[in-house]
mmCIF file of C-alpha atoms in Angstrom:
data_model
loop_
_atom_site.group_PDB
_atom_site.id
_atom_site.type_symbol
_atom_site.label_atom_id
_atom_site.label_comp_id
_atom_site.label_asym_id
_atom_site.label_seq_id
_atom_site.Cartn_x
_atom_site.Cartn_y
_atom_site.Cartn_z
ATOM 1 C CA UNK A 27 -27.967 -27.540 -132.274
ATOM 2 C CA UNK A 28 -25.132 -25.636 -130.514
ATOM 3 C CA UNK A 29 -21.906 -27.571 -129.673
ATOM 4 C CA UNK A 30 -22.116 -26.880 -125.946
ATOM 5 C CA UNK A 31 -25.621 -28.436 -125.765
ATOM 6 C CA UNK A 32 -24.506 -31.403 -127.700
ATOM 7 C CA UNK A 33 -21.644 -32.001 -125.233
ATOM 8 C CA UNK A 34 -24.144 -31.426 -122.337
ATOM 9 C CA UNK A 35 -26.506 -34.058 -123.705
ATOM 10 C CA UNK A 36 -23.778 -36.537 -124.384
ATOM 11 C CA UNK A 37 -22.390 -36.064 -120.808
ATOM 12 C CA UNK A 38 -25.892 -36.800 -119.444
ATOM 13 C CA UNK A 39 -25.917 -40.131 -121.375
ATOM 14 C CA UNK A 40 -22.446 -41.007 -120.200
ATOM 15 C CA UNK A 41 -23.312 -40.122 -116.694
ATOM 16 C CA UNK A 42 -26.456 -42.222 -116.586
ATOM 17 C CA UNK A 43 -25.039 -45.172 -118.501
ATOM 18 C CA UNK A 44 -21.515 -45.051 -117.040
ATOM 19 C CA UNK A 45 -22.401 -44.732 -113.347
ATOM 20 C CA UNK A 46 -24.718 -47.657 -113.102
ATOM 21 C CA UNK A 47 -27.551 -45.976 -111.183
ATOM 22 C CA UNK A 48 -30.002 -48.761 -110.703
ATOM 23 C CA UNK A 49 -27.339 -51.251 -109.638
ATOM 24 C CA UNK A 50 -25.784 -49.156 -107.063
ATOM 25 C CA UNK A 51 -27.168 -48.920 -103.531
ATOM 26 C CA UNK A 52 -24.396 -46.627 -102.098
ATOM 27 C CA UNK A 53 -24.430 -43.634 -104.366
ATOM 28 C CA UNK A 54 -23.736 -39.869 -103.981
ATOM 29 C CA UNK A 55 -25.355 -37.943 -106.851
ATOM 30 C CA UNK A 56 -24.046 -34.622 -108.200
ATOM 31 C CA UNK A 57 -26.043 -32.322 -110.247
ATOM 32 C CA UNK A 58 -24.586 -30.008 -112.869
ATOM 33 C CA UNK A 59 -27.266 -27.668 -114.150
ATOM 34 C CA UNK A 60 -24.800 -25.606 -116.123
ATOM 35 C CA UNK A 61 -24.668 -22.984 -118.799
ATOM 36 C CA UNK A 62 -23.286 -24.568 -122.054
ATOM 37 C CA UNK A 63 -24.875 -22.241 -124.436
ATOM 38 C CA UNK A 64 -24.929 -18.614 -123.419
ATOM 39 C CA UNK A 65 -22.454 -16.756 -121.215
ATOM 40 C CA UNK A 66 -20.247 -19.399 -119.608
ATOM 41 C CA UNK A 67 -19.347 -21.213 -122.908
ATOM 42 C CA UNK A 68 -15.787 -20.268 -122.583
ATOM 43 C CA UNK A 69 -15.343 -22.554 -119.423
ATOM 44 C CA UNK A 70 -18.330 -24.958 -119.084
ATOM 45 C CA UNK A 71 -17.241 -27.869 -121.427
ATOM 46 C CA UNK A 72 -13.787 -28.084 -119.990
ATOM 47 C CA UNK A 73 -15.002 -27.534 -116.301
ATOM 48 C CA UNK A 74 -17.681 -30.293 -116.394
ATOM 49 C CA UNK A 75 -15.266 -32.621 -118.309
ATOM 50 C CA UNK A 76 -12.661 -32.168 -115.566
ATOM 51 C CA UNK A 77 -15.244 -32.757 -112.755
ATOM 52 C CA UNK A 78 -16.726 -35.901 -114.461
ATOM 53 C CA UNK A 79 -13.431 -37.390 -115.334
ATOM 54 C CA UNK A 80 -12.243 -37.060 -111.822
ATOM 55 C CA UNK A 81 -15.469 -38.682 -110.514
ATOM 56 C CA UNK A 82 -15.024 -41.441 -113.137
ATOM 57 C CA UNK A 83 -11.482 -42.100 -111.887
ATOM 58 C CA UNK A 84 -12.642 -42.290 -108.302
ATOM 59 C CA UNK A 85 -15.373 -44.769 -109.369
ATOM 60 C CA UNK A 86 -12.892 -46.920 -111.242
ATOM 61 C CA UNK A 87 -10.795 -47.158 -108.121
ATOM 62 C CA UNK A 88 -13.765 -48.588 -106.280
ATOM 63 C CA UNK A 89 -15.345 -45.353 -105.098
ATOM 64 C CA UNK A 90 -15.021 -44.251 -101.494
ATOM 65 C CA UNK A 91 -15.652 -46.862 -98.831
ATOM 66 C CA UNK A 92 -17.989 -48.524 -101.343
ATOM 67 C CA UNK A 93 -19.779 -45.335 -102.296
ATOM 68 C CA UNK A 94 -19.820 -44.470 -106.036
ATOM 69 C CA UNK A 95 -20.574 -41.131 -107.620
ATOM 70 C CA UNK A 96 -23.206 -40.345 -110.256
ATOM 71 C CA UNK A 97 -23.672 -37.159 -112.177
ATOM 72 C CA UNK A 98 -26.601 -35.551 -113.839
ATOM 73 C CA UNK A 99 -25.931 -32.796 -116.349
ATOM 74 C CA UNK A 100 -28.109 -30.364 -118.401
ATOM 75 C CA UNK A 101 -27.914 -27.114 -120.034
ATOM 76 C CA UNK A 102 -29.564 -24.072 -118.344
ATOM 77 C CA UNK A 103 -28.593 -21.406 -120.896
ATOM 78 C CA UNK A 104 -27.643 -19.184 -117.927
ATOM 79 C CA UNK A 105 -31.386 -18.711 -117.252
ATOM 80 C CA UNK A 106 -32.283 -18.738 -113.547
ATOM 81 C CA UNK A 107 -35.758 -20.342 -114.093
ATOM 82 C CA UNK A 108 -34.368 -23.075 -116.180
ATOM 83 C CA UNK A 109 -31.723 -23.679 -113.559
ATOM 84 C CA UNK A 110 -34.267 -23.833 -110.747
ATOM 85 C CA UNK A 111 -36.374 -26.328 -112.763
ATOM 86 C CA UNK A 112 -33.263 -28.433 -113.371
ATOM 87 C CA UNK A 113 -32.424 -28.376 -109.730
ATOM 88 C CA UNK A 114 -35.929 -29.543 -108.647
ATOM 89 C CA UNK A 115 -35.738 -32.302 -111.317
ATOM 90 C CA UNK A 116 -32.290 -33.415 -110.245
ATOM 91 C CA UNK A 117 -33.293 -33.281 -106.690
ATOM 92 C CA UNK A 118 -36.149 -35.586 -107.425
ATOM 93 C CA UNK A 119 -33.678 -37.939 -109.056
ATOM 94 C CA UNK A 120 -31.694 -38.052 -105.885
ATOM 95 C CA UNK A 121 -28.939 -35.509 -106.427
ATOM 96 C CA UNK A 122 -27.767 -33.892 -103.195
ATOM 97 C CA UNK A 123 -24.688 -32.041 -104.275
ATOM 98 C CA UNK A 124 -24.831 -29.218 -106.936
ATOM 99 C CA UNK A 125 -22.625 -27.014 -109.039
ATOM 100 C CA UNK A 126 -24.435 -24.545 -111.293
ATOM 101 C CA UNK A 127 -21.449 -23.121 -113.028
ATOM 102 C CA UNK A 128 -23.329 -19.862 -113.356
ATOM 103 C CA UNK A 129 -23.554 -16.821 -110.964
ATOM 104 C CA UNK A 130 -27.061 -15.755 -111.851
ATOM 105 C CA UNK A 131 -28.436 -19.335 -111.609
ATOM 106 C CA UNK A 132 -26.683 -20.266 -108.302
ATOM 107 C CA UNK A 133 -27.871 -17.027 -106.771
ATOM 108 C CA UNK A 134 -31.488 -17.649 -107.945
ATOM 109 C CA UNK A 135 -31.435 -21.141 -106.692
ATOM 110 C CA UNK A 136 -29.883 -20.435 -103.394
ATOM 111 C CA UNK A 137 -32.972 -19.994 -101.255
ATOM 112 C CA UNK A 138 -34.353 -23.343 -102.288
ATOM 113 C CA UNK A 139 -30.965 -25.086 -101.847
ATOM 114 C CA UNK A 140 -30.466 -23.682 -98.385
ATOM 115 C CA UNK A 141 -34.034 -24.607 -97.368
ATOM 116 C CA UNK A 142 -33.419 -28.115 -98.714
ATOM 117 C CA UNK A 143 -29.935 -28.363 -97.182
ATOM 118 C CA UNK A 144 -28.588 -29.435 -100.465
ATOM 119 C CA UNK A 145 -24.798 -28.891 -100.748
ATOM 120 C CA UNK A 146 -23.912 -26.255 -103.375
ATOM 121 C CA UNK A 147 -20.282 -25.482 -104.481
ATOM 122 C CA UNK A 148 -19.433 -22.081 -106.019
ATOM 123 C CA UNK A 149 -15.677 -22.123 -106.816
ATOM 124 C CA UNK A 150 -14.670 -18.834 -108.386
ATOM 125 C CA UNK A 151 -18.387 -17.960 -109.283
ATOM 126 C CA UNK A 152 -21.697 -17.340 -107.430
ATOM 127 C CA UNK A 153 -21.565 -15.400 -104.202
ATOM 128 C CA UNK A 154 -18.284 -14.392 -102.545
ATOM 129 C CA UNK A 155 -19.994 -14.277 -99.107
ATOM 130 C CA UNK A 156 -20.680 -17.969 -99.073
ATOM 131 C CA UNK A 157 -17.298 -18.138 -97.462
ATOM 132 C CA UNK A 158 -19.172 -17.498 -94.246
ATOM 133 C CA UNK A 159 -20.128 -20.896 -93.276
ATOM 134 C CA UNK A 160 -22.058 -19.683 -90.200
ATOM 135 C CA UNK A 161 -24.681 -18.129 -92.589
ATOM 136 C CA UNK A 162 -24.300 -20.392 -95.629
ATOM 137 C CA UNK A 163 -24.091 -23.714 -93.917
ATOM 138 C CA UNK A 164 -24.389 -25.938 -96.959
ATOM 139 C CA UNK A 165 -22.589 -23.684 -99.543
ATOM 140 C CA UNK A 166 -18.904 -23.768 -100.174
ATOM 141 C CA UNK A 167 -16.555 -21.469 -102.231
ATOM 142 C CA UNK A 168 -13.747 -24.100 -102.232
ATOM 143 C CA UNK A 169 -11.334 -21.418 -103.402
ATOM 144 C CA UNK A 170 -10.351 -17.780 -103.296
ATOM 145 C CA UNK A 171 -13.373 -15.602 -103.894
ATOM 146 C CA UNK A 172 -13.053 -12.367 -105.923
ATOM 147 C CA UNK A 173 -12.283 -10.265 -102.833
ATOM 148 C CA UNK A 174 -9.496 -12.584 -101.944
ATOM 149 C CA UNK A 175 -8.173 -12.519 -105.496
ATOM 150 C CA UNK A 176 -8.147 -8.725 -105.540
ATOM 151 C CA UNK A 177 -6.227 -8.718 -102.156
ATOM 152 C CA UNK A 178 -3.681 -11.284 -103.387
ATOM 153 C CA UNK A 179 -3.069 -9.415 -106.683
ATOM 154 C CA UNK A 180 -2.473 -6.192 -104.770
ATOM 155 C CA UNK A 181 -0.069 -7.959 -102.391
ATOM 156 C CA UNK A 182 1.907 -9.346 -105.494
ATOM 157 C CA UNK A 183 2.127 -5.688 -106.862
ATOM 158 C CA UNK A 184 3.263 -4.454 -103.425
ATOM 159 C CA UNK A 185 5.919 -7.081 -103.372
ATOM 160 C CA UNK A 186 7.229 -6.240 -106.875
ATOM 161 C CA UNK A 187 7.455 -2.584 -105.807
ATOM 162 C CA UNK A 188 9.608 -3.379 -102.897
ATOM 163 C CA UNK A 189 6.851 -3.116 -100.311
ATOM 164 C CA UNK A 190 5.777 0.545 -101.122
ATOM 165 C CA UNK A 191 2.897 1.679 -103.454
ATOM 166 C CA UNK A 192 2.889 5.286 -102.308
ATOM 167 C CA UNK A 193 2.544 7.581 -105.340
ATOM 168 C CA UNK A 194 1.941 4.625 -107.704
ATOM 169 C CA UNK A 195 -0.957 4.252 -109.991
ATOM 170 C CA UNK A 196 -3.014 1.085 -110.371
ATOM 171 C CA UNK A 197 -5.636 0.786 -113.131
ATOM 172 C CA UNK A 198 -8.605 -1.554 -112.770
ATOM 173 C CA UNK A 199 -9.956 -2.349 -116.275
ATOM 174 C CA UNK A 200 -13.247 -4.145 -115.726
ATOM 175 C CA UNK A 201 -16.302 -5.432 -117.422
ATOM 176 C CA UNK A 202 -19.309 -3.130 -116.512
ATOM 177 C CA UNK A 203 -21.304 -5.815 -114.613
ATOM 178 C CA UNK A 204 -21.729 -6.975 -110.951
ATOM 179 C CA UNK A 205 -18.883 -9.400 -111.436
ATOM 180 C CA UNK A 206 -16.687 -6.599 -112.855
ATOM 181 C CA UNK A 207 -17.537 -4.243 -110.076
ATOM 182 C CA UNK A 208 -17.188 -6.827 -107.233
ATOM 183 C CA UNK A 209 -13.450 -6.235 -106.447
ATOM 184 C CA UNK A 210 -13.803 -2.437 -106.285
ATOM 185 C CA UNK A 211 -14.253 -2.157 -102.502
ATOM 186 C CA UNK A 212 -11.054 -4.173 -101.795
ATOM 187 C CA UNK A 213 -8.975 -2.016 -104.200
ATOM 188 C CA UNK A 214 -10.451 1.143 -102.736
ATOM 189 C CA UNK A 215 -9.707 0.148 -99.200
ATOM 190 C CA UNK A 216 -6.214 -0.915 -100.156
ATOM 191 C CA UNK A 217 -5.605 2.358 -102.098
ATOM 192 C CA UNK A 218 -6.547 4.224 -98.775
ATOM 193 C CA UNK A 219 -4.197 2.059 -96.736
ATOM 194 C CA UNK A 220 -1.257 1.667 -99.145
ATOM 195 C CA UNK A 221 -1.309 5.132 -100.734
ATOM 196 C CA UNK A 222 -1.626 4.323 -104.423
ATOM 197 C CA UNK A 223 -3.974 6.054 -106.900
ATOM 198 C CA UNK A 224 -6.699 3.809 -108.096
ATOM 199 C CA UNK A 225 -8.219 4.395 -111.561
ATOM 200 C CA UNK A 226 -11.387 2.575 -112.483
ATOM 201 C CA UNK A 227 -12.049 1.921 -116.299
ATOM 202 C CA UNK A 228 -15.137 -0.086 -117.080
ATOM 203 C CA UNK A 229 -16.024 -1.282 -120.470
ATOM 204 C CA UNK A 230 -19.527 -2.499 -121.790
ATOM 205 C CA UNK A 231 -20.464 -6.125 -121.788
ATOM 206 C CA UNK A 232 -19.590 -8.550 -123.377
ATOM 207 C CA UNK A 233 -16.236 -6.753 -124.003
ATOM 208 C CA UNK A 234 -15.762 -7.020 -127.760
ATOM 209 C CA UNK A 235 -15.129 -3.186 -128.055
ATOM 210 C CA UNK A 236 -12.821 -1.564 -125.458
ATOM 211 C CA UNK A 237 -10.824 0.952 -127.492
ATOM 212 C CA UNK A 238 -12.281 4.023 -125.825
ATOM 213 C CA UNK A 239 -11.694 2.480 -122.403
ATOM 214 C CA UNK A 240 -8.043 1.829 -123.101
ATOM 215 C CA UNK A 241 -7.438 5.358 -124.462
ATOM 216 C CA UNK A 242 -8.364 6.483 -120.975
ATOM 217 C CA UNK A 243 -6.003 3.922 -119.415
ATOM 218 C CA UNK A 244 -3.175 5.113 -121.541
ATOM 219 C CA UNK A 245 -3.745 8.752 -120.467
ATOM 220 C CA UNK A 246 -3.803 7.605 -116.786
ATOM 221 C CA UNK A 247 -0.345 6.183 -117.242
ATOM 222 C CA UNK A 248 -0.716 3.264 -114.694
ATOM 223 C CA UNK A 249 2.340 1.540 -113.046
ATOM 224 C CA UNK A 250 0.203 -1.594 -112.837
ATOM 225 C CA UNK A 251 -3.019 -2.798 -114.586
ATOM 226 C CA UNK A 252 -5.481 -5.313 -113.360
ATOM 227 C CA UNK A 253 -7.825 -7.021 -115.721
ATOM 228 C CA UNK A 254 -11.218 -8.092 -114.483
ATOM 229 C CA UNK A 255 -13.228 -9.719 -117.177
ATOM 230 C CA UNK A 256 -14.136 -13.128 -118.614
ATOM 231 C CA UNK A 257 -14.673 -14.828 -121.939
ATOM 232 C CA UNK A 258 -14.428 -12.777 -125.089
ATOM 233 C CA UNK A 259 -13.381 -9.642 -123.300
ATOM 234 C CA UNK A 260 -10.142 -10.950 -121.896
ATOM 235 C CA UNK A 261 -8.103 -11.375 -125.095
ATOM 236 C CA UNK A 262 -9.440 -8.058 -126.230
ATOM 237 C CA UNK A 263 -8.147 -6.421 -123.087
ATOM 238 C CA UNK A 264 -4.659 -8.049 -123.589
ATOM 239 C CA UNK A 265 -4.566 -6.846 -127.111
ATOM 240 C CA UNK A 266 -5.668 -3.343 -126.209
ATOM 241 C CA UNK A 267 -3.116 -3.087 -123.403
ATOM 242 C CA UNK A 268 -0.267 -4.028 -125.924
ATOM 243 C CA UNK A 269 -1.620 -1.636 -128.570
ATOM 244 C CA UNK A 270 -1.573 1.229 -125.980
ATOM 245 C CA UNK A 271 2.007 0.637 -124.996
ATOM 246 C CA UNK A 272 1.272 -1.065 -121.642
ATOM 247 C CA UNK A 273 3.966 -3.712 -120.755
ATOM 248 C CA UNK A 274 2.205 -7.065 -120.192
ATOM 249 C CA UNK A 275 4.603 -7.980 -117.338
ATOM 250 C CA UNK A 276 2.776 -5.222 -115.428
ATOM 251 C CA UNK A 277 -0.704 -6.456 -116.171
ATOM 252 C CA UNK A 278 -2.340 -9.002 -113.856
ATOM 253 C CA UNK A 279 -5.619 -10.650 -114.610
ATOM 254 C CA UNK A 280 -8.321 -12.181 -112.361
ATOM 255 C CA UNK A 281 -8.519 -16.086 -112.552
ATOM 256 C CA UNK A 282 -10.522 -15.965 -115.883
ATOM 257 C CA UNK A 283 -7.812 -16.152 -118.557
ATOM 258 C CA UNK A 284 -6.469 -19.327 -119.987
ATOM 259 C CA UNK A 285 -4.590 -21.047 -122.762
ATOM 260 C CA UNK A 286 -7.187 -20.584 -125.457
ATOM 261 C CA UNK A 287 -7.208 -16.734 -124.744
ATOM 262 C CA UNK A 288 -3.482 -16.658 -125.275
ATOM 263 C CA UNK A 289 -3.939 -18.382 -128.684
ATOM 264 C CA UNK A 290 -6.505 -15.747 -129.635
ATOM 265 C CA UNK A 291 -4.145 -12.972 -128.678
ATOM 266 C CA UNK A 292 -1.227 -14.778 -130.153
ATOM 267 C CA UNK A 293 0.785 -17.030 -127.905
ATOM 268 C CA UNK A 294 4.094 -15.083 -128.387
ATOM 269 C CA UNK A 295 2.483 -11.711 -128.338
ATOM 270 C CA UNK A 296 0.914 -12.493 -124.872
ATOM 271 C CA UNK A 297 4.174 -13.265 -123.354
ATOM 272 C CA UNK A 298 4.652 -11.637 -119.906
ATOM 273 C CA UNK A 299 1.015 -11.445 -118.890
ATOM 274 C CA UNK A 300 0.302 -12.287 -115.244
ATOM 275 C CA UNK A 301 -2.645 -13.964 -113.720
ATOM 276 C CA UNK A 302 -4.054 -15.127 -110.397
ATOM 277 C CA UNK A 303 -4.496 -18.928 -110.253
ATOM 278 C CA UNK A 304 -5.794 -21.510 -107.795
ATOM 279 C CA UNK A 305 -5.022 -24.788 -109.607
ATOM 280 C CA UNK A 306 -2.037 -25.958 -111.498
ATOM 281 C CA UNK A 307 -2.568 -26.566 -115.306
ATOM 282 C CA UNK A 308 -0.659 -28.989 -117.428
ATOM 283 C CA UNK A 309 -0.110 -32.763 -117.147
ATOM 284 C CA UNK A 310 2.819 -32.935 -114.538
ATOM 285 C CA UNK A 311 0.613 -33.541 -111.437
ATOM 286 C CA UNK A 312 -0.172 -37.143 -110.245
ATOM 287 C CA UNK A 313 -3.982 -36.870 -110.609
ATOM 288 C CA UNK A 314 -3.786 -35.636 -114.149
ATOM 289 C CA UNK A 315 -1.324 -38.390 -115.055
ATOM 290 C CA UNK A 316 -3.837 -40.976 -113.550
ATOM 291 C CA UNK A 317 -6.745 -39.552 -115.482
ATOM 292 C CA UNK A 318 -4.863 -39.837 -118.862
ATOM 293 C CA UNK A 319 -3.587 -43.191 -118.130
ATOM 294 C CA UNK A 320 -6.550 -44.919 -116.458
ATOM 295 C CA UNK A 321 -9.617 -43.047 -117.692
ATOM 296 C CA UNK A 322 -8.508 -42.268 -121.295
ATOM 297 C CA UNK A 323 -5.777 -44.587 -122.417
ATOM 298 C CA UNK A 324 -6.797 -47.843 -120.628
ATOM 299 C CA UNK A 325 -10.399 -47.626 -120.234
ATOM 300 C CA UNK A 326 -11.458 -45.159 -122.987
ATOM 301 C CA UNK A 327 -14.085 -43.608 -120.627
ATOM 302 C CA UNK A 328 -13.090 -39.966 -120.931
ATOM 303 C CA UNK A 329 -15.888 -37.370 -121.015
ATOM 304 C CA UNK A 330 -14.475 -35.011 -123.665
ATOM 305 C CA UNK A 331 -11.563 -34.271 -125.876
ATOM 306 C CA UNK A 332 -8.325 -35.696 -124.491
ATOM 307 C CA UNK A 333 -6.526 -32.453 -125.491
ATOM 308 C CA UNK A 334 -8.540 -30.669 -122.779
ATOM 309 C CA UNK A 335 -7.088 -32.723 -119.985
ATOM 310 C CA UNK A 336 -4.881 -30.548 -118.007
ATOM 311 C CA UNK A 337 -6.100 -27.156 -119.128
ATOM 312 C CA UNK A 338 -6.817 -24.277 -116.733
ATOM 313 C CA UNK A 339 -10.564 -24.760 -116.751
ATOM 314 C CA UNK A 340 -10.328 -28.505 -116.682
ATOM 315 C CA UNK A 341 -8.354 -28.400 -113.450
ATOM 316 C CA UNK A 342 -10.771 -25.972 -111.869
ATOM 317 C CA UNK A 343 -13.496 -28.395 -112.630
ATOM 318 C CA UNK A 344 -11.443 -30.994 -110.587
ATOM 319 C CA UNK A 345 -11.167 -28.236 -107.894
ATOM 320 C CA UNK A 346 -15.018 -28.152 -107.750
ATOM 321 C CA UNK A 347 -15.461 -31.868 -106.871
ATOM 322 C CA UNK A 348 -12.279 -33.229 -105.275
ATOM 323 C CA UNK A 349 -13.051 -31.605 -101.886
ATOM 324 C CA UNK A 350 -16.525 -33.166 -102.044
ATOM 325 C CA UNK A 351 -15.086 -36.658 -102.514
ATOM 326 C CA UNK A 352 -12.673 -36.118 -99.710
ATOM 327 C CA UNK A 353 -15.578 -34.922 -97.579
ATOM 328 C CA UNK A 354 -17.500 -38.134 -98.253
ATOM 329 C CA UNK A 355 -14.473 -40.110 -97.320
ATOM 330 C CA UNK A 356 -14.059 -38.304 -93.974
ATOM 331 C CA UNK A 357 -17.819 -38.423 -93.301
ATOM 332 C CA UNK A 358 -17.992 -42.160 -93.769
ATOM 333 C CA UNK A 359 -14.994 -42.658 -91.521
ATOM 334 C CA UNK A 360 -16.123 -40.265 -88.782
ATOM 335 C CA UNK A 361 -19.906 -40.433 -88.724
ATOM 336 C CA UNK A 362 -20.705 -43.784 -90.499
ATOM 337 C CA UNK A 363 -23.512 -44.641 -92.935
ATOM 338 C CA UNK A 364 -25.922 -43.861 -94.478
ATOM 339 C CA UNK A 365 -24.387 -40.766 -96.183
ATOM 340 C CA UNK A 366 -26.295 -37.472 -95.746
ATOM 341 C CA UNK A 367 -25.704 -34.022 -96.751
ATOM 342 C CA UNK A 368 -25.141 -32.926 -93.201
ATOM 343 C CA UNK A 369 -22.507 -35.658 -92.765
ATOM 344 C CA UNK A 370 -20.807 -34.696 -96.043
ATOM 345 C CA UNK A 371 -20.924 -30.987 -94.890
ATOM 346 C CA UNK A 372 -19.226 -31.855 -91.691
ATOM 347 C CA UNK A 373 -16.679 -33.954 -93.426
ATOM 348 C CA UNK A 374 -15.689 -31.189 -95.703
ATOM 349 C CA UNK A 375 -15.445 -28.834 -92.787
ATOM 350 C CA UNK A 376 -12.582 -30.796 -91.440
ATOM 351 C CA UNK A 377 -10.464 -30.614 -94.583
ATOM 352 C CA UNK A 378 -6.894 -29.407 -93.634
ATOM 353 C CA UNK A 379 -4.482 -28.237 -96.370
ATOM 354 C CA UNK A 380 -6.209 -30.479 -98.912
ATOM 355 C CA UNK A 381 -4.610 -29.972 -102.263
ATOM 356 C CA UNK A 382 -5.432 -33.225 -104.244
ATOM 357 C CA UNK A 383 -1.807 -34.264 -104.678
ATOM 358 C CA UNK A 384 -0.449 -30.830 -105.357
ATOM 359 C CA UNK A 385 -3.121 -30.081 -108.047
ATOM 360 C CA UNK A 386 -5.019 -27.119 -106.372
ATOM 361 C CA UNK A 387 -4.247 -24.431 -103.815
ATOM 362 C CA UNK A 388 -4.369 -25.895 -100.284
ATOM 363 C CA UNK A 389 -7.892 -25.699 -98.820
ATOM 364 C CA UNK A 390 -8.493 -25.568 -95.115
ATOM 365 C CA UNK A 391 -12.171 -25.468 -94.192
ATOM 366 C CA UNK A 392 -14.105 -25.157 -90.958
ATOM 367 C CA UNK A 393 -17.760 -24.475 -89.932
ATOM 368 C CA UNK A 394 -16.979 -20.785 -90.129
ATOM 369 C CA UNK A 395 -14.672 -20.703 -93.259
ATOM 370 C CA UNK A 396 -16.230 -22.326 -96.405
ATOM 371 C CA UNK A 397 -13.701 -20.537 -98.617
ATOM 372 C CA UNK A 398 -10.701 -22.406 -97.400
ATOM 373 C CA UNK A 399 -8.224 -19.700 -96.735
ATOM 374 C CA UNK A 400 -8.449 -17.710 -99.972
ATOM 375 C CA UNK A 401 -5.158 -19.089 -101.202
ATOM 376 C CA UNK A 402 -3.696 -18.730 -104.828
ATOM 377 C CA UNK A 403 -0.636 -17.766 -106.565
ATOM 378 C CA UNK A 404 0.501 -15.532 -109.449
ATOM 379 C CA UNK A 405 1.698 -17.132 -112.683
ATOM 380 C CA UNK A 406 3.068 -15.633 -115.918
ATOM 381 C CA UNK A 407 2.635 -16.720 -119.594
ATOM 382 C CA UNK A 408 6.022 -17.499 -121.136
ATOM 383 C CA UNK A 409 4.719 -18.004 -124.771
ATOM 384 C CA UNK A 410 3.795 -21.674 -124.320
ATOM 385 C CA UNK A 411 2.660 -22.250 -120.646
ATOM 386 C CA UNK A 412 1.879 -20.516 -117.391
ATOM 387 C CA UNK A 413 4.922 -20.415 -115.103
ATOM 388 C CA UNK A 414 4.398 -19.665 -111.369
ATOM 389 C CA UNK A 415 5.889 -16.508 -110.118
ATOM 390 C CA UNK A 416 5.004 -17.113 -106.419
ATOM 391 C CA UNK A 417 4.095 -19.819 -104.092
ATOM 392 C CA UNK A 418 0.633 -20.325 -102.655
ATOM 393 C CA UNK A 419 -0.375 -17.335 -100.446
ATOM 394 C CA UNK A 420 -3.284 -15.160 -99.277
ATOM 395 C CA UNK A 421 -3.295 -11.576 -98.250
ATOM 396 C CA UNK A 422 -5.264 -8.846 -96.276
ATOM 397 C CA UNK A 423 -7.491 -11.363 -94.785
ATOM 398 C CA UNK A 424 -9.164 -8.905 -92.365
ATOM 399 C CA UNK A 425 -10.379 -6.698 -95.341
ATOM 400 C CA UNK A 426 -11.799 -9.759 -97.145
ATOM 401 C CA UNK A 427 -13.661 -11.103 -94.118
ATOM 402 C CA UNK A 428 -14.947 -7.680 -93.300
ATOM 403 C CA UNK A 429 -16.644 -7.684 -96.607
ATOM 404 C CA UNK A 430 -17.842 -11.344 -96.291
ATOM 405 C CA UNK A 431 -19.317 -10.737 -92.874
ATOM 406 C CA UNK A 432 -21.143 -7.555 -93.984
ATOM 407 C CA UNK A 433 -22.612 -9.151 -97.091
ATOM 408 C CA UNK A 434 -23.595 -12.346 -95.345
ATOM 409 C CA UNK A 435 -25.367 -10.248 -92.657
ATOM 410 C CA UNK A 436 -27.174 -8.289 -95.393
ATOM 411 C CA UNK A 437 -28.327 -11.695 -96.969
ATOM 412 C CA UNK A 438 -29.694 -12.731 -93.483
ATOM 413 C CA UNK A 439 -31.755 -9.469 -93.313
ATOM 414 C CA UNK A 440 -32.976 -9.137 -96.814
ATOM 415 C CA UNK A 441 -32.459 -12.545 -98.606
ATOM 416 C CA UNK A 442 -30.398 -10.635 -101.269
#
């Protein structure tokens, strides 16, 4: 049996046994039908561990106004039909909030979840256009979508070049998939506005072989290079950039690159690489210190390896659930009991600069904006850790929201 599936099954047992379902009247159930064994294996274990550890900590503190949180977890293998079946099963078991940790599965389940008015969170995966709360009323991005990330990366490059990109070259090296192609409209529009030359350099999935692509990149002679991949392809891209004489301090990655990728490349060899990030890795933030102390050291109720606590994907897992918990708190205070998905939705839509004690990029939600402002920052690998190069910021919001509105309108017309 594959390791990810073992972890998934263990988490199911920990969730069911640890949450005390039968004894708890005031409960909010979360379903995690996630991909532990196929495509998203590079993130899922740490992501779900972060989500569940955070919920465990909240429960150990007494929950929210007497409400405790339960979690149901299973492996979908990134297969849409298995994900839909798991969603229906978890829904029958009382789950009302879901994170599929899979773009194909979340997209496939979306018509059902919207019809059921189940809350679905899609931080850094799924559909970028669920930022439009007027169309996707019960879906939340809870962080900078891919269009926002592309805009922010470009703004960082502009700032590094003294505010002028005219005559400069930017290479987008991306996996040849819908995910890899998603930021292209943003870069194309910014190329027209800012006067830089954009080069598009796709490589075949899953990204193990990129040598031919990087030969073309070298000939293009970019001033800046943006990496748009995930999983196995990311360390390959970093190695190829170095092999082709491209300085890593002029290479910026989308959010999907982390500590383990740096170890694959070689921690010292990867020095200088830049990335977009929306949550702070490490163990210096208050919530991570509490999880280590209360959940792992005192109670021994952690839901994975202690060495994962504080990694990039672990803190993104907290990013996926902390706004839900805060939404429940607000909903109970403003709208009273019993708790419903509509009340939770409205509670989440009142979040203002929510950052979970400095752990995540500040999120401000509304009935119209389910992304939260598209905020992030750029950090740089120094050989041992990610060091912030900027504060939290967002950029070119009118370009991002033009794409969001057009795509959401197309979903309304066609269901696609």
